[in-house]
Amino acid sequence: MGESNHWRMKLNNYLQANGGNHILSWDISQSGPLHRPVWAAVAYIRGVEYGRSTGSSQDAVKEEAARQTLAALQHDRGMRG
């Protein structure tokens, strides 16, 4: 498993160090035929969408949504100085 597959862990570690991971929630859904599902993952921080992804793997879409969320949180933190 490469480093790029650890975004959920990195996001959880970041949240633990910056206020707790209780502010994170997920919306995971599946559509399409059972033999070819399409997964969607949306990550929310305090009810605000920070990351969204769709694809054929539930794990992969959660990882991508976590990556987007972490990048947005780090960007927001940098903007606050």
PDB file of C-alpha atoms in Angstrom:
ATOM      1  CA  MET A   1       0.000   0.000   0.000  1.00  0.00           C
ATOM      2  CA  GLY A   2       1.582   3.265  -1.101  1.00  0.00           C
ATOM      3  CA  GLU A   3       1.641   6.492   0.819  1.00  0.00           C
ATOM      4  CA  SER A   4      -1.229   7.850  -1.264  1.00  0.00           C
ATOM      5  CA  ASN A   5      -3.477   5.202   0.302  1.00  0.00           C
ATOM      6  CA  HIS A   6      -3.251   6.718   3.791  1.00  0.00           C
ATOM      7  CA  TRP A   7      -5.260   9.910   3.378  1.00  0.00           C
ATOM      8  CA  ARG A   8      -7.972   8.928   5.876  1.00  0.00           C
ATOM      9  CA  MET A   9      -5.323   8.197   8.490  1.00  0.00           C
ATOM     10  CA  LYS A  10      -3.534  11.486   7.750  1.00  0.00           C
ATOM     11  CA  LEU A  11      -6.829  13.360   7.967  1.00  0.00           C
ATOM     12  CA  ASN A  12      -7.702  11.711  11.286  1.00  0.00           C
ATOM     13  CA  ASN A  13      -4.229  12.506  12.662  1.00  0.00           C
ATOM     14  CA  TYR A  14      -4.575  16.123  11.531  1.00  0.00           C
ATOM     15  CA  LEU A  15      -7.992  16.435  13.133  1.00  0.00           C
ATOM     16  CA  GLN A  16      -6.786  14.856  16.390  1.00  0.00           C
ATOM     17  CA  ALA A  17      -4.025  17.464  16.567  1.00  0.00           C
ATOM     18  CA  ASN A  18      -6.379  20.334  15.671  1.00  0.00           C
ATOM     19  CA  GLY A  19      -9.572  19.953  17.615  1.00  0.00           C
ATOM     20  CA  GLY A  20     -10.636  16.329  17.369  1.00  0.00           C
ATOM     21  CA  ASN A  21     -12.042  14.059  14.702  1.00  0.00           C
ATOM     22  CA  HIS A  22     -15.599  14.306  16.068  1.00  0.00           C
ATOM     23  CA  ILE A  23     -16.112  17.228  13.666  1.00  0.00           C
ATOM     24  CA  LEU A  24     -15.718  14.879  10.651  1.00  0.00           C
ATOM     25  CA  SER A  25     -18.694  13.075   9.114  1.00  0.00           C
ATOM     26  CA  TRP A  26     -19.134  11.055   5.949  1.00  0.00           C
ATOM     27  CA  ASP A  27     -21.903  10.447   3.443  1.00  0.00           C
ATOM     28  CA  ILE A  28     -21.227   7.254   1.486  1.00  0.00           C
ATOM     29  CA  SER A  29     -23.615   6.097  -1.221  1.00  0.00           C
ATOM     30  CA  GLN A  30     -23.750   3.466  -3.939  1.00  0.00           C
ATOM     31  CA  SER A  31     -25.564   3.634  -7.263  1.00  0.00           C
ATOM     32  CA  GLY A  32     -25.560   1.689 -10.483  1.00  0.00           C
ATOM     33  CA  PRO A  33     -25.944  -2.041 -11.015  1.00  0.00           C
ATOM     34  CA  LEU A  34     -24.679  -4.422  -8.337  1.00  0.00           C
ATOM     35  CA  HIS A  35     -22.140  -5.959 -10.709  1.00  0.00           C
ATOM     36  CA  ARG A  36     -20.673  -2.500 -11.477  1.00  0.00           C
ATOM     37  CA  PRO A  37     -21.380  -0.159  -8.571  1.00  0.00           C
ATOM     38  CA  VAL A  38     -20.506   3.508  -8.524  1.00  0.00           C
ATOM     39  CA  TRP A  39     -19.531   4.772  -5.087  1.00  0.00           C
ATOM     40  CA  ALA A  40     -19.720   8.359  -3.899  1.00  0.00           C
ATOM     41  CA  ALA A  41     -18.112   9.744  -0.755  1.00  0.00           C
ATOM     42  CA  VAL A  42     -18.571  13.199   0.706  1.00  0.00           C
ATOM     43  CA  ALA A  43     -16.554  14.368   3.706  1.00  0.00           C
ATOM     44  CA  TYR A  44     -17.987  17.077   5.952  1.00  0.00           C
ATOM     45  CA  ILE A  45     -16.292  19.169   8.612  1.00  0.00           C
ATOM     46  CA  ARG A  46     -18.839  20.641  11.015  1.00  0.00           C
ATOM     47  CA  GLY A  47     -21.527  19.956   8.411  1.00  0.00           C
ATOM     48  CA  VAL A  48     -19.701  21.759   5.583  1.00  0.00           C
ATOM     49  CA  GLU A  49     -18.592  19.755   2.546  1.00  0.00           C
ATOM     50  CA  TYR A  50     -14.812  19.670   2.191  1.00  0.00           C
ATOM     51  CA  GLY A  51     -14.227  16.694  -0.098  1.00  0.00           C
ATOM     52  CA  ARG A  52     -16.160  14.677  -2.692  1.00  0.00           C
ATOM     53  CA  SER A  53     -15.281  11.761  -4.928  1.00  0.00           C
ATOM     54  CA  THR A  54     -16.938   9.098  -7.070  1.00  0.00           C
ATOM     55  CA  GLY A  55     -15.604   5.869  -8.515  1.00  0.00           C
ATOM     56  CA  SER A  56     -15.800   2.109  -8.664  1.00  0.00           C
ATOM     57  CA  SER A  57     -14.113   1.446  -5.290  1.00  0.00           C
ATOM     58  CA  GLN A  58     -15.599   2.516  -1.962  1.00  0.00           C
ATOM     59  CA  ASP A  59     -12.155   2.634  -0.357  1.00  0.00           C
ATOM     60  CA  ALA A  60     -10.669   4.707  -3.179  1.00  0.00           C
ATOM     61  CA  VAL A  61     -13.439   7.320  -3.123  1.00  0.00           C
ATOM     62  CA  LYS A  62     -13.106   7.737   0.651  1.00  0.00           C
ATOM     63  CA  GLU A  63      -9.351   8.151   0.278  1.00  0.00           C
ATOM     64  CA  GLU A  64      -9.767  10.824  -2.404  1.00  0.00           C
ATOM     65  CA  ALA A  65     -12.422  12.691  -0.412  1.00  0.00           C
ATOM     66  CA  ALA A  66     -10.099  12.561   2.620  1.00  0.00           C
ATOM     67  CA  ARG A  67      -7.205  13.898   0.515  1.00  0.00           C
ATOM     68  CA  GLN A  68      -9.333  16.817  -0.683  1.00  0.00           C
ATOM     69  CA  THR A  69     -10.548  17.515   2.846  1.00  0.00           C
ATOM     70  CA  LEU A  70      -7.056  17.542   4.310  1.00  0.00           C
ATOM     71  CA  ALA A  71      -5.784  19.827   1.537  1.00  0.00           C
ATOM     72  CA  ALA A  72      -8.680  22.237   2.100  1.00  0.00           C
ATOM     73  CA  LEU A  73      -8.177  22.274   5.880  1.00  0.00           C
ATOM     74  CA  GLN A  74      -4.453  22.917   5.514  1.00  0.00           C
ATOM     75  CA  HIS A  75      -5.166  25.679   2.997  1.00  0.00           C
ATOM     76  CA  ASP A  76      -7.734  27.265   5.327  1.00  0.00           C
ATOM     77  CA  ARG A  77      -5.285  27.096   8.230  1.00  0.00           C
ATOM     78  CA  GLY A  78      -2.589  28.744   6.104  1.00  0.00           C
ATOM     79  CA  MET A  79      -4.965  31.547   5.120  1.00  0.00           C
ATOM     80  CA  ARG A  80      -5.686  32.311   8.789  1.00  0.00           C
ATOM     81  CA  GLY A  81      -1.952  32.716   9.304  1.00  0.00           C
TER      82      GLY A  81
END
